[in-house]
PDB file of C-alpha atoms in Angstrom:
ATOM      1  CA  SER E1004      13.381  -5.200   6.502  1.00 58.00           C
ATOM      2  CA  HIS E1005      16.535  -3.712   5.077  1.00 55.00           C
ATOM      3  CA  GLY E1006      20.217  -4.488   5.429  1.00 51.00           C
ATOM      4  CA  THR E1007      23.614  -4.670   3.768  1.00 49.00           C
ATOM      5  CA  ALA E1008      25.214  -8.051   3.195  1.00 44.00           C
ATOM      6  CA  GLU E1009      28.936  -8.774   3.454  1.00 42.00           C
ATOM      7  CA  ASP E1010      29.369  -9.221  -0.298  1.00 58.00           C
ATOM      8  CA  GLY E1011      28.211  -5.681  -1.049  1.00 85.00           C
ATOM      9  CA  TRP E1012      24.537  -6.373  -1.614  1.00 92.00           C
ATOM     10  CA  CYS E1013      21.971  -3.981  -0.174  1.00 92.00           C
ATOM     11  CA  ILE E1014      18.934  -6.132   0.544  1.00 94.00           C
ATOM     12  CA  ALA E1015      15.280  -5.336   1.230  1.00 95.00           C
ATOM     13  CA  ASN E1016      12.612  -7.970   1.801  1.00 96.00           C
ATOM     14  CA  ALA E1017       8.964  -7.869   2.745  1.00 97.00           C
ATOM     15  CA  PRO E1018       5.879  -9.924   3.489  1.00 97.00           C
ATOM     16  CA  VAL E1019       2.770  -9.704   1.340  1.00 96.00           C
ATOM     17  CA  ARG E1020      -0.685  -8.467   2.269  1.00 96.00           C
ATOM     18  CA  VAL E1021      -4.216  -9.642   2.877  1.00 94.00           C
ATOM     19  CA  ASP E1022      -6.968  -7.029   2.817  1.00 93.00           C
ATOM     20  CA  LEU E1023      -9.849  -7.787   5.153  1.00 93.00           C
ATOM     21  CA  ALA E1024     -12.204  -4.905   4.364  1.00 95.00           C
ATOM     22  CA  GLY E1025     -12.377  -1.805   2.207  1.00 94.00           C
ATOM     23  CA  GLY E1026     -10.378  -3.037  -0.765  1.00 89.00           C
ATOM     24  CA  TRP E1027     -10.723  -0.845  -3.902  1.00 90.00           C
ATOM     25  CA  SER E1028     -11.642   2.209  -1.834  1.00 95.00           C
ATOM     26  CA  ASP E1029      -7.938   3.100  -2.041  1.00 94.00           C
ATOM     27  CA  THR E1030      -7.948   3.329  -5.843  1.00 90.00           C
ATOM     28  CA  PRO E1031      -8.710   6.344  -8.040  1.00 86.00           C
ATOM     29  CA  PRO E1032     -11.194   7.803  -8.682  1.00 87.00           C
ATOM     30  CA  ILE E1033     -12.970   6.475  -5.565  1.00 89.00           C
ATOM     31  CA  SER E1034     -10.196   7.483  -3.179  1.00 90.00           C
ATOM     32  CA  TYR E1035      -9.876  10.947  -4.751  1.00 88.00           C
ATOM     33  CA  GLU E1036     -13.584  11.693  -4.635  1.00 91.00           C
ATOM     34  CA  HIS E1037     -14.574  10.042  -1.355  1.00 93.00           C
ATOM     35  CA  GLY E1038     -11.386   9.063   0.466  1.00 94.00           C
ATOM     36  CA  GLY E1039     -10.437   5.481   1.228  1.00 95.00           C
ATOM     37  CA  ALA E1040     -10.285   3.145   4.210  1.00 97.00           C
ATOM     38  CA  VAL E1041      -8.789  -0.343   4.100  1.00 97.00           C
ATOM     39  CA  THR E1042      -8.241  -2.849   6.896  1.00 97.00           C
ATOM     40  CA  GLY E1043      -5.461  -5.329   6.216  1.00 96.00           C
ATOM     41  CA  ILE E1044      -2.535  -7.306   7.554  1.00 95.00           C
ATOM     42  CA  SER E1045       0.957  -8.201   6.408  1.00 95.00           C
ATOM     43  CA  VAL E1046       1.593 -11.942   6.171  1.00 94.00           C
ATOM     44  CA  THR E1047       4.508 -14.240   5.543  1.00 94.00           C
ATOM     45  CA  VAL E1048       4.178 -17.370   3.413  1.00 91.00           C
ATOM     46  CA  ASP E1049       5.324 -20.505   5.227  1.00 88.00           C
ATOM     47  CA  SER E1050       7.079 -18.183   7.707  1.00 90.00           C
ATOM     48  CA  VAL E1051       9.104 -16.559   4.905  1.00 93.00           C
ATOM     49  CA  LYS E1052       8.950 -13.023   3.513  1.00 96.00           C
ATOM     50  CA  PRO E1053       8.364 -13.878  -0.151  1.00 96.00           C
ATOM     51  CA  ILE E1054       9.270 -10.561  -1.815  1.00 97.00           C
ATOM     52  CA  SER E1055      12.813  -9.192  -1.946  1.00 97.00           C
ATOM     53  CA  ALA E1056      15.203  -6.999  -3.895  1.00 97.00           C
ATOM     54  CA  ARG E1057      18.955  -6.629  -3.751  1.00 96.00           C
ATOM     55  CA  CYS E1058      21.333  -4.124  -5.273  1.00 96.00           C
ATOM     56  CA  ARG E1059      25.093  -3.648  -5.530  1.00 94.00           C
ATOM     57  CA  ARG E1060      27.717  -1.663  -7.371  1.00 92.00           C
ATOM     58  CA  ILE E1061      29.593  -3.365 -10.185  1.00 92.00           C
ATOM     59  CA  LYS E1062      32.717  -2.573 -12.195  1.00 90.00           C
ATOM     60  CA  ASP E1063      30.970  -2.690 -15.573  1.00 89.00           C
ATOM     61  CA  ILE E1064      29.604   0.722 -16.582  1.00 88.00           C
ATOM     62  CA  CYS E1065      26.042  -0.431 -17.170  1.00 92.00           C
ATOM     63  CA  CYS E1066      22.816  -1.342 -15.405  1.00 96.00           C
ATOM     64  CA  LYS E1067      22.258  -5.064 -14.959  1.00 97.00           C
ATOM     65  CA  LEU E1068      18.639  -5.821 -14.173  1.00 98.00           C
ATOM     66  CA  ILE E1069      17.633  -9.336 -13.153  1.00 98.00           C
ATOM     67  CA  THR E1070      14.144 -10.666 -12.458  1.00 97.00           C
ATOM     68  CA  GLU E1071      13.984 -13.944 -10.539  1.00 96.00           C
ATOM     69  CA  GLU E1072      11.147 -16.316  -9.766  1.00 94.00           C
ATOM     70  CA  ARG E1073      11.957 -18.849  -7.062  1.00 94.00           C
ATOM     71  CA  CYS E1074      10.277 -21.892  -5.560  1.00 91.00           C
ATOM     72  CA  PRO E1075       8.402 -21.043  -2.332  1.00 86.00           C
ATOM     73  CA  GLU E1076       9.312 -24.401  -0.774  1.00 86.00           C
ATOM     74  CA  ASP E1077      13.098 -24.346  -1.036  1.00 89.00           C
ATOM     75  CA  GLY E1078      14.004 -21.048  -2.738  1.00 89.00           C
ATOM     76  CA  SER E1079      15.450 -22.780  -5.798  1.00 93.00           C
ATOM     77  CA  LEU E1080      15.563 -20.701  -8.973  1.00 94.00           C
ATOM     78  CA  LEU E1081      12.652 -21.398 -11.329  1.00 93.00           C
ATOM     79  CA  SER E1082      13.296 -18.740 -13.958  1.00 93.00           C
ATOM     80  CA  THR E1083      15.382 -15.647 -14.509  1.00 95.00           C
ATOM     81  CA  ARG E1084      15.376 -12.795 -17.010  1.00 96.00           C
ATOM     82  CA  ASN E1085      18.399 -10.574 -17.562  1.00 97.00           C
ATOM     83  CA  VAL E1086      18.417  -7.104 -19.094  1.00 97.00           C
ATOM     84  CA  GLN E1087      21.535  -4.998 -19.586  1.00 97.00           C
ATOM     85  CA  LEU E1088      21.192  -1.250 -20.078  1.00 96.00           C
ATOM     86  CA  LYS E1089      23.952   0.733 -21.791  1.00 94.00           C
ATOM     87  CA  THR E1090      22.091   3.538 -23.581  1.00 95.00           C
ATOM     88  CA  LEU E1091      19.112   5.790 -22.915  1.00 94.00           C
ATOM     89  CA  GLY E1092      17.196   3.809 -25.515  1.00 94.00           C
ATOM     90  CA  ASP E1093      17.501   0.686 -23.379  1.00 95.00           C
ATOM     91  CA  LEU E1094      15.429   2.481 -20.723  1.00 94.00           C
ATOM     92  CA  SER E1095      12.806   3.927 -23.032  1.00 93.00           C
ATOM     93  CA  ASP E1096      10.196   1.166 -22.603  1.00 94.00           C
ATOM     94  CA  TYR E1097       9.912   1.621 -18.835  1.00 95.00           C
ATOM     95  CA  ARG E1098       6.321   2.862 -19.314  1.00 93.00           C
ATOM     96  CA  ASP E1099       5.273  -0.490 -20.769  1.00 94.00           C
ATOM     97  CA  PRO E1100       4.380  -2.792 -17.844  1.00 92.00           C
ATOM     98  CA  CYS E1101       4.859  -5.803 -20.141  1.00 92.00           C
ATOM     99  CA  ALA E1102       8.456  -4.853 -20.995  1.00 95.00           C
ATOM    100  CA  ASP E1103      11.262  -6.849 -19.429  1.00 94.00           C
ATOM    101  CA  ALA E1104      12.299  -5.372 -16.076  1.00 96.00           C
ATOM    102  CA  ALA E1105       9.911  -2.406 -16.448  1.00 96.00           C
ATOM    103  CA  LEU E1106       9.539  -2.077 -12.677  1.00 96.00           C
ATOM    104  CA  LEU E1107      13.314  -2.150 -12.178  1.00 98.00           C
ATOM    105  CA  LYS E1108      13.893   0.434 -14.915  1.00 97.00           C
ATOM    106  CA  ALA E1109      11.252   2.734 -13.467  1.00 97.00           C
ATOM    107  CA  SER E1110      12.774   2.378  -9.992  1.00 97.00           C
ATOM    108  CA  LEU E1111      16.134   3.692 -11.208  1.00 97.00           C
ATOM    109  CA  ILE E1112      14.492   6.518 -13.148  1.00 96.00           C
ATOM    110  CA  TYR E1113      12.445   7.465 -10.088  1.00 95.00           C
ATOM    111  CA  LEU E1114      15.644   7.648  -8.048  1.00 94.00           C
ATOM    112  CA  GLY E1115      17.171  10.087 -10.520  1.00 93.00           C
ATOM    113  CA  LEU E1116      19.127   8.100 -13.103  1.00 94.00           C
ATOM    114  CA  VAL E1117      17.615  10.189 -15.932  1.00 94.00           C
ATOM    115  CA  GLU E1118      14.856  12.757 -16.349  1.00 92.00           C
ATOM    116  CA  THR E1119      11.633  11.367 -17.812  1.00 90.00           C
ATOM    117  CA  SER E1120      11.441  14.388 -20.136  1.00 89.00           C
ATOM    118  CA  ILE E1121      14.263  12.858 -22.197  1.00 89.00           C
ATOM    119  CA  PHE E1122      11.869  10.209 -23.463  1.00 88.00           C
ATOM    120  CA  CYS E1123       9.357  12.841 -24.610  1.00 85.00           C
ATOM    121  CA  SER E1124      11.820  14.325 -27.087  1.00 81.00           C
ATOM    122  CA  ASN E1125      11.413  13.820 -30.824  1.00 79.00           C
ATOM    123  CA  ASP E1126      15.191  13.621 -31.177  1.00 81.00           C
ATOM    124  CA  GLU E1127      15.744   9.895 -31.700  1.00 82.00           C
ATOM    125  CA  SER E1128      19.519  10.360 -31.544  1.00 85.00           C
ATOM    126  CA  LEU E1129      19.152  10.822 -27.781  1.00 83.00           C
ATOM    127  CA  LEU E1130      18.258   7.151 -27.485  1.00 85.00           C
ATOM    128  CA  CYS E1131      21.800   6.239 -28.565  1.00 92.00           C
ATOM    129  CA  VAL E1132      23.413   8.333 -25.825  1.00 93.00           C
ATOM    130  CA  PRO E1133      25.453   6.155 -23.414  1.00 94.00           C
ATOM    131  CA  LEU E1134      24.231   5.775 -19.840  1.00 94.00           C
ATOM    132  CA  GLN E1135      27.775   6.133 -18.468  1.00 92.00           C
ATOM    133  CA  PRO E1136      27.655   9.862 -17.548  1.00 94.00           C
ATOM    134  CA  TYR E1137      24.240   9.436 -15.945  1.00 94.00           C
ATOM    135  CA  LEU E1138      25.476   6.471 -13.922  1.00 92.00           C
ATOM    136  CA  GLU E1139      28.550   8.380 -12.784  1.00 89.00           C
ATOM    137  CA  LYS E1140      26.386  11.264 -11.593  1.00 90.00           C
ATOM    138  CA  LEU E1141      23.961   8.971  -9.772  1.00 89.00           C
ATOM    139  CA  MET E1142      26.520   6.629  -8.234  1.00 87.00           C
ATOM    140  CA  GLY E1143      29.183   9.221  -7.495  1.00 80.00           C
ATOM    141  CA  CYS E1144      31.927   7.119  -9.063  1.00 82.00           C
ATOM    142  CA  ASN E1145      32.901   5.268 -12.228  1.00 84.00           C
ATOM    143  CA  CYS E1146      30.811   2.143 -11.713  1.00 89.00           C
ATOM    144  CA  GLY E1147      27.595   0.438 -12.691  1.00 92.00           C
ATOM    145  CA  ILE E1148      24.694  -1.016 -10.759  1.00 94.00           C
ATOM    146  CA  GLU E1149      23.116  -4.460 -10.515  1.00 96.00           C
ATOM    147  CA  LEU E1150      19.501  -4.643  -9.341  1.00 97.00           C
ATOM    148  CA  VAL E1151      17.704  -7.935  -8.725  1.00 98.00           C
ATOM    149  CA  SER E1152      14.038  -8.566  -7.931  1.00 98.00           C
ATOM    150  CA  THR E1153      12.952 -11.877  -6.417  1.00 97.00           C
ATOM    151  CA  SER E1154       9.512 -13.344  -5.799  1.00 96.00           C
ATOM    152  CA  LEU E1155       8.533 -16.650  -4.233  1.00 95.00           C
ATOM    153  CA  LEU E1156       4.964 -16.195  -5.448  1.00 91.00           C
ATOM    154  CA  PRO E1157       3.442 -16.770  -8.888  1.00 84.00           C
ATOM    155  CA  ARG E1158       2.362 -13.779 -10.928  1.00 79.00           C
ATOM    156  CA  GLY E1159      -1.130 -12.590 -10.158  1.00 77.00           C
ATOM    157  CA  SER E1160      -1.116 -14.059  -6.659  1.00 83.00           C
ATOM    158  CA  GLY E1161      -3.541 -11.363  -5.522  1.00 85.00           C
ATOM    159  CA  MET E1162      -1.399 -10.488  -2.512  1.00 90.00           C
ATOM    160  CA  GLY E1163      -0.048  -7.146  -3.693  1.00 91.00           C
ATOM    161  CA  SER E1164       3.356  -8.465  -4.708  1.00 93.00           C
ATOM    162  CA  SER E1165       4.035  -5.954  -7.520  1.00 94.00           C
ATOM    163  CA  SER E1166       3.533  -2.854  -5.363  1.00 95.00           C
ATOM    164  CA  ILE E1167       5.423  -4.405  -2.462  1.00 97.00           C
ATOM    165  CA  LEU E1168       8.268  -5.355  -4.798  1.00 97.00           C
ATOM    166  CA  ALA E1169       8.432  -1.744  -5.998  1.00 97.00           C
ATOM    167  CA  GLY E1170       8.974  -0.644  -2.401  1.00 96.00           C
ATOM    168  CA  CYS E1171      11.734  -3.222  -1.947  1.00 97.00           C
ATOM    169  CA  LEU E1172      13.458  -2.153  -5.181  1.00 97.00           C
ATOM    170  CA  ILE E1173      13.508   1.500  -4.153  1.00 96.00           C
ATOM    171  CA  SER E1174      14.776   0.672  -0.656  1.00 94.00           C
ATOM    172  CA  ALA E1175      17.541  -1.637  -1.886  1.00 94.00           C
ATOM    173  CA  ALA E1176      18.723   0.735  -4.628  1.00 94.00           C
ATOM    174  CA  LEU E1177      18.869   3.664  -2.205  1.00 91.00           C
ATOM    175  CA  GLY E1178      21.576   1.867  -0.259  1.00 86.00           C
ATOM    176  CA  CYS E1179      23.863   1.861  -3.314  1.00 87.00           C
ATOM    177  CA  ILE E1180      23.363   5.416  -4.512  1.00 86.00           C
ATOM    178  CA  THR E1181      25.956   7.818  -3.124  1.00 64.00           C
ATOM    179  CA  ASN E1182      23.989  11.042  -3.273  1.00 56.00           C
ATOM    180  CA  MET E1183      20.862   9.443  -1.819  1.00 60.00           C
ATOM    181  CA  ASN E1184      22.350   7.397   1.018  1.00 55.00           C
ATOM    182  CA  CYS E1185      19.240   7.545   3.154  1.00 70.00           C
ATOM    183  CA  ARG E1186      16.193   5.559   4.147  1.00 77.00           C
ATOM    184  CA  LEU E1187      12.701   6.727   3.369  1.00 87.00           C
ATOM    185  CA  THR E1188      10.015   7.108   5.985  1.00 89.00           C
ATOM    186  CA  GLN E1189       6.970   4.861   5.684  1.00 88.00           C
ATOM    187  CA  GLN E1190       4.917   7.714   4.240  1.00 88.00           C
ATOM    188  CA  GLN E1191       7.643   8.575   1.712  1.00 91.00           C
ATOM    189  CA  LEU E1192       7.919   4.955   0.604  1.00 93.00           C
ATOM    190  CA  ILE E1193       4.150   4.625   0.179  1.00 93.00           C
ATOM    191  CA  GLN E1194       4.129   7.782  -1.944  1.00 91.00           C
ATOM    192  CA  ALA E1195       7.152   6.585  -3.925  1.00 94.00           C
ATOM    193  CA  VAL E1196       5.368   3.379  -4.907  1.00 95.00           C
ATOM    194  CA  LEU E1197       2.272   5.347  -5.940  1.00 92.00           C
ATOM    195  CA  THR E1198       4.442   7.510  -8.195  1.00 92.00           C
ATOM    196  CA  LEU E1199       6.301   4.519  -9.595  1.00 94.00           C
ATOM    197  CA  GLU E1200       3.083   2.759 -10.582  1.00 91.00           C
ATOM    198  CA  GLN E1201       1.924   5.906 -12.369  1.00 90.00           C
ATOM    199  CA  MET E1202       5.240   5.951 -14.234  1.00 92.00           C
ATOM    200  CA  ILE E1203       4.741   2.439 -15.594  1.00 93.00           C
ATOM    201  CA  THR E1204       1.080   3.286 -16.355  1.00 88.00           C
ATOM    202  CA  THR E1205      -0.446   0.557 -14.161  1.00 86.00           C
ATOM    203  CA  GLY E1206      -1.962   3.110 -11.787  1.00 80.00           C
ATOM    204  CA  GLY E1207      -3.470   1.525  -8.713  1.00 81.00           C
ATOM    205  CA  GLY E1208      -4.047   2.560  -5.145  1.00 90.00           C
ATOM    206  CA  TRP E1209      -2.074   2.540  -1.929  1.00 94.00           C
ATOM    207  CA  GLN E1210      -3.304  -0.404   0.099  1.00 94.00           C
ATOM    208  CA  ASP E1211      -0.918  -3.033  -1.321  1.00 95.00           C
ATOM    209  CA  GLN E1212       2.225  -1.261  -0.185  1.00 95.00           C
ATOM    210  CA  VAL E1213       0.658  -0.055   3.073  1.00 96.00           C
ATOM    211  CA  ASN E1214      -0.477  -3.505   4.149  1.00 96.00           C
ATOM    212  CA  GLY E1215       2.658  -5.267   2.896  1.00 96.00           C
ATOM    213  CA  LEU E1216       5.426  -2.852   3.869  1.00 96.00           C
ATOM    214  CA  ILE E1217       4.031  -1.791   7.247  1.00 95.00           C
ATOM    215  CA  PRO E1218       3.957  -4.730   9.684  1.00 93.00           C
ATOM    216  CA  GLY E1219       0.978  -6.085  11.571  1.00 92.00           C
ATOM    217  CA  ALA E1220      -2.730  -5.355  11.363  1.00 94.00           C
ATOM    218  CA  LYS E1221      -3.852  -1.841  10.571  1.00 96.00           C
ATOM    219  CA  ILE E1222      -6.569   0.439   9.247  1.00 97.00           C
ATOM    220  CA  ALA E1223      -5.261   2.836   6.602  1.00 96.00           C
ATOM    221  CA  ARG E1224      -7.190   5.898   5.507  1.00 96.00           C
ATOM    222  CA  SER E1225      -6.870   8.687   2.964  1.00 94.00           C
ATOM    223  CA  LYS E1226      -8.866  11.912   2.795  1.00 94.00           C
ATOM    224  CA  ARG E1227     -11.117  12.917  -0.064  1.00 92.00           C
ATOM    225  CA  GLU E1228      -9.815  15.517  -2.531  1.00 88.00           C
ATOM    226  CA  ASP E1229      -6.371  15.414  -0.913  1.00 85.00           C
ATOM    227  CA  PHE E1230      -3.488  15.824  -3.392  1.00 81.00           C
ATOM    228  CA  PRO E1231      -0.932  14.418  -3.179  1.00 82.00           C
ATOM    229  CA  VAL E1232      -2.541  11.511  -1.387  1.00 85.00           C
ATOM    230  CA  GLU E1233      -1.506  11.156   2.239  1.00 88.00           C
ATOM    231  CA  VAL E1234      -2.233   7.860   3.951  1.00 93.00           C
ATOM    232  CA  PHE E1235      -2.844   7.707   7.688  1.00 94.00           C
ATOM    233  CA  VAL E1236      -2.137   4.350   9.302  1.00 95.00           C
ATOM    234  CA  GLU E1237      -3.673   3.225  12.580  1.00 96.00           C
ATOM    235  CA  LYS E1238      -2.298   0.018  14.081  1.00 94.00           C
ATOM    236  CA  VAL E1239      -4.945  -2.447  15.263  1.00 94.00           C
ATOM    237  CA  GLN E1240      -4.456  -4.600  18.343  1.00 91.00           C
ATOM    238  CA  VAL E1241      -5.523  -8.120  17.452  1.00 88.00           C
ATOM    239  CA  LYS E1242      -6.025 -11.022  19.832  1.00 89.00           C
ATOM    240  CA  SER E1243      -3.595 -13.896  19.372  1.00 88.00           C
ATOM    241  CA  LYS E1244      -6.554 -16.237  18.830  1.00 90.00           C
ATOM    242  CA  PHE E1245      -7.311 -14.436  15.564  1.00 86.00           C
ATOM    243  CA  PHE E1246      -3.838 -15.152  14.171  1.00 83.00           C
ATOM    244  CA  VAL E1247      -4.047 -18.793  15.280  1.00 87.00           C
ATOM    245  CA  GLU E1248      -7.304 -19.188  13.377  1.00 87.00           C
ATOM    246  CA  LEU E1249      -5.913 -17.312  10.370  1.00 83.00           C
ATOM    247  CA  ASN E1250      -2.845 -19.554  10.201  1.00 82.00           C
ATOM    248  CA  GLN E1251      -5.077 -22.604  10.160  1.00 80.00           C
TER     249      GLN E1251
END
């Protein structure tokens, strides 16, 4: 779900996913060579969507990136990491998945903050260039951006939280960017997450974001030797008894 709060935050939150059959057939090279088919469902945790992102404009001419881990029982803050970006060099480690706020950095780059080719240059002086002109171009005004990711699940939960969080980050940030004031279609968002995970070098397939960001039960398929990958989603009608048993 997606919305704008009264205090200027653009918010996106999502459930996580459980794959029932076909997991790993969505990942390269299997999906490229043979196509993939995964059956899965989106699920809340204790009736709460555990993955969220929020974004807002700020007066400071910088990017404030915050990663939060919260308690699933009461939402209390367990830990937080803050990264402030003021130069191109502060963004340069976005390809390292172990770097602080790598997913948040890559989300802003994907949305057009800077061209990735800048980081391929041998001119190290470029890394000292201020982000201000890039922010002004992206935001359409003299302001900065604050982007926050929040998870109620521990790392490595096995429920697709990283890919789903990437989708939330892109959706929330879009609401704050002047020249991209739009909402992506489901197919565009799935493709965006695929691209983002290639940017941060983690790779991966498409079933996490499909089963987490698209509600309900579904069978998702991709064709063999189809580039770029296009995922076809077929909703599955499930008897209420199945969900009762699953919740138990």
